[in-house]
């Protein structure tokens, strides 16, 4: 019956023409999920490429559906955004991630960094900044170990707000990385005007590094552009030894991907991190 359920239950996704009833059902389920603590954060390690050491983790949300198991975010984030439920869920993710980071620091895993994804709806000075102040106050986490991942398109579509938000974040020593870099078709001039700590090269470029000469050149160009502006580069979607080798040779600082480690629940990652502590 469970298998049947998987096929018949329709999760909303952008390309899907969900009927009003299906969406209503899903929206109700999402509200319940928040109330019943069905959301969890998994954490994907980010390593320093030259040394292989874990320097950070990216928090990635999952919905542990009681019947259907873990649901990936692409299936429900669009609806969270449409219904504004992303505001409480996004706040939950920031708070949960910061609590976990504080716990890791307490265990001696300092200065491990935590990256949290920020949605367009959360991207408002009067919402985000007070929320961060509250959470930092509550958890006593070191804000210089907190990194917000903001997609290039969100940043560009809200350029007016961006400078103010970035300055407020930097005043608190919170780090900023530009997610999905290279997919936004934007002018690059903002890079030198904004206080950006890291660029994350989108995994669509990494995927074809060895088959597409242009993706290889674009990746190299992004790295050298970032370096010339004093910005660090994080590659995502490292899926094999070739990807890893190429990026190391290209002097990309950090990376993450299935070849290194998948996202996992906090307890499993804690075990691994502590086992690695001696080196
Ligand atoms: P993203 O920020 O670009 O996150 C990277 C996605 O790539 C994650 O998918 C991750 O599991 C996946 N990934 C990691 N390594 C590899 C790899 O080697 N190969 C491939 N093919 N994929 C890899 P996930 O967890 O399904 O998240 C999808 C998107 O959902 C994220 O893309 C992000 O945009 C969004 N998201 C996830 N968690 C949150 C959250 O807490 N808040 C918000 N606003 N968005 C979130
Ligand atoms: Ca991200
Ligand atoms: Ca990304
Ligand atoms: Ca992406």
XYZ file of N, CA, C and O in Angstrom, residues 132-224:
372
model
N 17.614 37.216 12.561
C 18.979 36.754 12.834
C 19.448 37.241 14.205
O 20.066 36.489 14.956
N 19.128 38.504 14.533
C 19.541 39.029 15.836
C 18.926 38.200 16.963
O 19.596 37.868 17.944
N 17.646 37.871 16.807
C 16.970 37.061 17.832
C 17.644 35.701 17.968
O 17.952 35.253 19.084
N 17.868 35.038 16.833
C 18.423 33.678 16.869
C 19.859 33.673 17.397
O 20.246 32.807 18.176
N 20.629 34.668 17.002
C 22.012 34.741 17.495
C 22.002 34.984 19.010
O 22.769 34.381 19.757
N 21.066 35.850 19.462
C 20.936 36.105 20.897
C 20.546 34.843 21.658
O 21.130 34.521 22.691
N 19.563 34.137 21.122
C 19.069 32.905 21.749
C 20.116 31.807 21.825
O 20.267 31.135 22.831
N 20.789 31.585 20.699
C 21.662 30.412 20.605
C 23.095 30.726 21.011
O 23.873 29.809 21.243
N 23.430 32.018 21.044
C 24.801 32.428 21.351
C 25.808 31.862 20.357
O 26.971 31.621 20.707
N 25.335 31.626 19.132
C 26.244 31.105 18.123
C 27.181 32.223 17.657
O 26.810 33.400 17.696
N 28.377 31.846 17.255
C 29.322 32.831 16.734
C 28.892 33.221 15.314
O 28.969 32.400 14.412
N 28.427 34.469 15.122
C 27.893 34.838 13.799
C 28.929 34.759 12.687
O 28.567 34.609 11.513
N 30.213 34.798 13.035
C 31.214 34.740 11.963
C 31.323 33.324 11.396
O 31.977 33.115 10.387
N 30.665 32.355 12.036
C 30.629 30.989 11.508
C 29.324 30.704 10.782
O 29.040 29.575 10.395
N 28.509 31.746 10.621
C 27.226 31.580 9.942
C 27.332 32.191 8.550
O 27.836 33.300 8.389
N 26.870 31.437 7.567
C 26.927 31.913 6.185
C 25.536 31.804 5.584
O 24.870 30.787 5.760
N 25.081 32.843 4.904
C 23.791 32.765 4.227
C 24.037 32.572 2.745
O 24.854 33.266 2.146
N 23.330 31.596 2.164
C 23.431 31.359 0.720
C 22.258 32.046 0.037
O 21.100 31.724 0.286
N 22.597 33.000 -0.803
C 21.593 33.783 -1.500
C 21.804 33.572 -2.986
O 22.930 33.722 -3.469
N 20.765 33.190 -3.704
C 21.000 32.909 -5.124
C 21.253 34.209 -5.865
O 20.777 35.284 -5.490
N 22.005 34.045 -6.939
C 22.329 35.198 -7.762
C 21.051 35.889 -8.226
O 20.955 37.114 -8.191
N 20.019 35.122 -8.599
C 18.824 35.764 -9.130
C 18.067 36.555 -8.060
O 17.580 37.651 -8.340
N 17.991 36.038 -6.844
C 17.326 36.788 -5.769
C 18.044 38.112 -5.538
O 17.438 39.174 -5.395
N 19.362 38.027 -5.537
C 20.180 39.201 -5.280
C 19.965 40.278 -6.347
O 19.811 41.455 -6.040
N 19.937 39.825 -7.598
C 19.820 40.755 -8.713
C 18.420 41.364 -8.801
O 18.257 42.549 -9.046
N 17.405 40.534 -8.569
C 16.032 41.039 -8.668
C 15.733 42.056 -7.579
O 14.764 42.784 -7.661
N 16.535 42.054 -6.523
C 16.279 42.962 -5.402
C 17.504 43.837 -5.132
O 17.875 44.054 -3.990
N 18.090 44.327 -6.201
C 19.378 44.994 -6.064
C 19.337 46.173 -5.087
O 20.291 46.414 -4.358
N 18.209 46.899 -5.081
C 18.043 48.007 -4.139
C 18.255 47.540 -2.699
O 18.997 48.140 -1.933
N 17.545 46.454 -2.365
C 17.582 45.934 -1.003
C 18.920 45.279 -0.697
O 19.368 45.271 0.448
N 19.544 44.734 -1.733
C 20.720 43.899 -1.528
C 21.847 44.595 -0.776
O 22.400 44.040 0.168
N 22.160 45.825 -1.178
C 23.283 46.496 -0.536
C 23.016 46.696 0.960
O 23.877 46.424 1.792
N 21.789 47.112 1.269
C 21.419 47.312 2.687
C 21.488 46.018 3.471
O 22.001 45.969 4.586
N 20.948 44.957 2.884
C 20.931 43.667 3.577
C 22.363 43.174 3.785
O 22.737 42.764 4.883
N 23.175 43.243 2.734
C 24.553 42.753 2.841
C 25.341 43.544 3.892
O 26.128 42.992 4.643
N 25.103 44.857 3.919
C 25.832 45.656 4.908
C 25.404 45.302 6.330
O 26.241 45.206 7.231
N 24.099 45.070 6.504
C 23.600 44.681 7.835
C 24.183 43.330 8.243
O 24.549 43.118 9.401
N 24.286 42.404 7.297
C 24.846 41.082 7.609
C 26.320 41.206 7.972
O 26.780 40.624 8.956
N 27.035 41.981 7.183
C 28.465 42.119 7.456
C 28.750 42.838 8.761
O 29.728 42.541 9.437
N 27.874 43.784 9.104
C 28.045 44.479 10.385
C 27.970 43.478 11.534
O 28.535 43.695 12.599
N 27.252 42.381 11.299
C 27.135 41.320 12.319
C 28.154 40.207 12.113
O 28.086 39.177 12.759
N 29.028 40.376 11.164
C 30.074 39.410 10.810
C 29.522 38.122 10.190
O 30.210 37.105 10.133
N 28.260 38.168 9.751
C 27.678 37.011 9.056
C 28.220 37.007 7.627
O 28.352 38.062 7.010
N 28.538 35.803 7.132
C 29.127 35.707 5.796
C 28.052 35.538 4.729
O 26.953 35.053 5.001
N 28.394 35.938 3.510
C 27.438 35.894 2.406
C 28.041 35.100 1.256
O 29.153 35.388 0.809
N 27.291 34.088 0.781
C 27.759 33.436 -0.437
C 26.670 33.489 -1.500
O 25.478 33.474 -1.200
N 27.120 33.609 -2.732
C 26.194 33.700 -3.852
C 26.004 32.297 -4.415
O 26.945 31.691 -4.939
N 24.787 31.809 -4.286
C 24.452 30.446 -4.681
C 24.116 30.399 -6.175
O 23.682 31.401 -6.744
N 24.299 29.216 -6.746
C 23.948 28.972 -8.154
C 24.615 29.998 -9.066
O 24.027 30.444 -10.054
N 25.843 30.370 -8.739
C 26.510 31.418 -9.506
C 26.743 30.961 -10.947
O 27.160 29.843 -11.208
N 26.457 31.889 -11.865
C 26.658 31.590 -13.277
C 25.360 31.274 -13.994
O 25.328 31.189 -15.214
N 24.277 31.109 -13.238
C 23.006 30.770 -13.878
C 22.080 31.976 -13.995
O 20.999 31.881 -14.556
N 22.495 33.100 -13.448
C 21.595 34.248 -13.382
C 21.700 35.198 -14.565
O 20.940 36.144 -14.655
N 22.614 34.955 -15.481
C 22.808 35.799 -16.662
C 22.858 37.266 -16.298
O 22.216 38.105 -16.924
N 23.593 37.588 -15.249
C 23.557 38.975 -14.814
C 24.870 39.679 -15.135
O 25.855 39.054 -15.492
N 24.835 40.971 -14.988
C 26.059 41.742 -15.101
C 26.965 41.369 -13.939
O 26.494 41.082 -12.848
N 28.253 41.352 -14.196
C 29.161 40.950 -13.133
C 29.629 42.130 -12.305
O 30.346 41.975 -11.331
N 29.177 43.335 -12.713
C 29.723 44.531 -12.064
C 29.377 44.575 -10.581
O 30.091 45.181 -9.793
N 28.266 43.920 -10.197
C 27.892 43.966 -8.783
C 28.927 43.294 -7.888
O 29.035 43.600 -6.707
N 29.681 42.379 -8.470
C 30.629 41.614 -7.649
C 31.634 42.504 -6.940
O 32.042 42.228 -5.828
N 32.031 43.570 -7.607
C 33.024 44.413 -6.953
C 32.383 45.448 -6.044
O 33.046 46.067 -5.238
N 31.057 45.618 -6.182
C 30.400 46.641 -5.369
C 29.811 46.093 -4.071
O 29.462 46.821 -3.179
N 29.649 44.772 -4.017
C 28.992 44.183 -2.848
C 29.984 43.395 -2.007
O 30.910 42.800 -2.538
N 29.768 43.398 -0.698
C 30.676 42.647 0.169
C 30.340 41.150 0.169
O 29.596 40.670 1.005
N 30.889 40.417 -0.785
C 30.578 38.992 -0.955
C 31.766 38.164 -0.474
O 32.912 38.481 -0.787
N 31.504 37.114 0.282
C 32.579 36.270 0.793
C 32.891 35.098 -0.123
O 34.035 34.674 -0.212
N 31.851 34.541 -0.755
C 32.096 33.354 -1.571
C 31.123 33.266 -2.735
O 29.981 33.734 -2.656
N 31.602 32.675 -3.813
C 30.738 32.331 -4.943
C 30.606 30.826 -4.969
O 31.596 30.112 -4.851
N 29.400 30.333 -5.151
C 29.215 28.906 -5.330
C 28.942 28.634 -6.805
O 27.926 29.066 -7.341
N 29.879 27.948 -7.441
C 29.697 27.636 -8.865
C 28.591 26.596 -8.983
O 28.638 25.549 -8.341
N 27.609 26.881 -9.800
C 26.482 25.970 -9.931
C 26.928 24.606 -10.443
O 27.831 24.493 -11.265
N 26.253 23.578 -9.958
C 26.697 22.239 -10.327
C 26.478 21.913 -11.803
O 27.085 20.980 -12.327
N 25.639 22.677 -12.496
C 25.456 22.421 -13.924
C 26.768 22.639 -14.694
O 26.998 21.981 -15.708
N 27.629 23.520 -14.215
C 28.936 23.713 -14.882
C 29.889 22.570 -14.552
O 30.631 22.107 -15.411
N 29.856 22.162 -13.275
C 30.785 21.130 -12.820
C 30.492 19.801 -13.525
O 31.409 19.078 -13.925
N 29.208 19.524 -13.668
C 28.761 18.262 -14.254
C 29.474 17.927 -15.572
O 29.868 16.801 -15.797
N 29.644 18.949 -16.422
C 30.153 18.689 -17.770
C 31.584 19.156 -17.981
O 32.028 19.310 -19.118
N 32.282 19.356 -16.882
C 33.640 19.888 -16.964
C 34.529 19.092 -17.932
O 35.343 19.662 -18.646
N 34.352 17.783 -17.965
C 35.229 16.971 -18.804
C 34.678 16.658 -20.190
O 35.355 16.059 -21.012
N 33.460 17.086 -20.462
C 32.924 16.824 -21.794
C 32.671 18.123 -22.547
O 32.606 18.138 -23.772
N 32.535 19.213 -21.834
C 32.243 20.473 -22.491
C 33.396 21.452 -22.266
O 33.660 21.876 -21.144
N 34.063 21.785 -23.384
C 35.193 22.718 -23.269
C 34.708 24.063 -22.749
O 35.416 24.730 -21.995
N 33.492 24.459 -23.120
C 33.046 25.778 -22.681
C 32.736 25.779 -21.177
O 33.055 26.741 -20.484
N 32.141 24.699 -20.663
C 31.894 24.659 -19.220
C 33.205 24.668 -18.437
O 33.309 25.263 -17.366
N 34.207 23.997 -19.000
C 35.514 23.996 -18.346
C 36.082 25.415 -18.325
O 36.582 25.890 -17.303
N 35.977 26.100 -19.452
C 36.516 27.462 -19.517
C 35.740 28.414 -18.622
O 36.316 29.283 -17.963
N 34.414 28.240 -18.582
C 33.590 29.101 -17.734
C 33.971 28.903 -16.271
O 34.136 29.869 -15.521
N 34.138 27.647 -15.893
C 34.502 27.358 -14.506
C 35.837 28.011 -14.148
O 35.968 28.666 -13.117
N 36.820 27.839 -15.036
C 38.121 28.474 -14.786
C 37.993 29.992 -14.708
O 38.620 30.640 -13.870
N 37.169 30.544 -15.611
C 37.022 31.999 -15.645
C 36.347 32.518 -14.376
O 36.739 33.547 -13.828
N 35.337 31.777 -13.891
C 34.658 32.189 -12.653
C 35.660 32.191 -11.499
O 35.702 33.133 -10.702
N 36.488 31.153 -11.454
C 37.462 31.070 -10.357
C 38.449 32.236 -10.421
O 38.708 32.900 -9.415
N 38.939 32.536 -11.623
C 39.942 33.603 -11.651
C 39.313 34.977 -11.443
O 39.913 35.845 -10.811
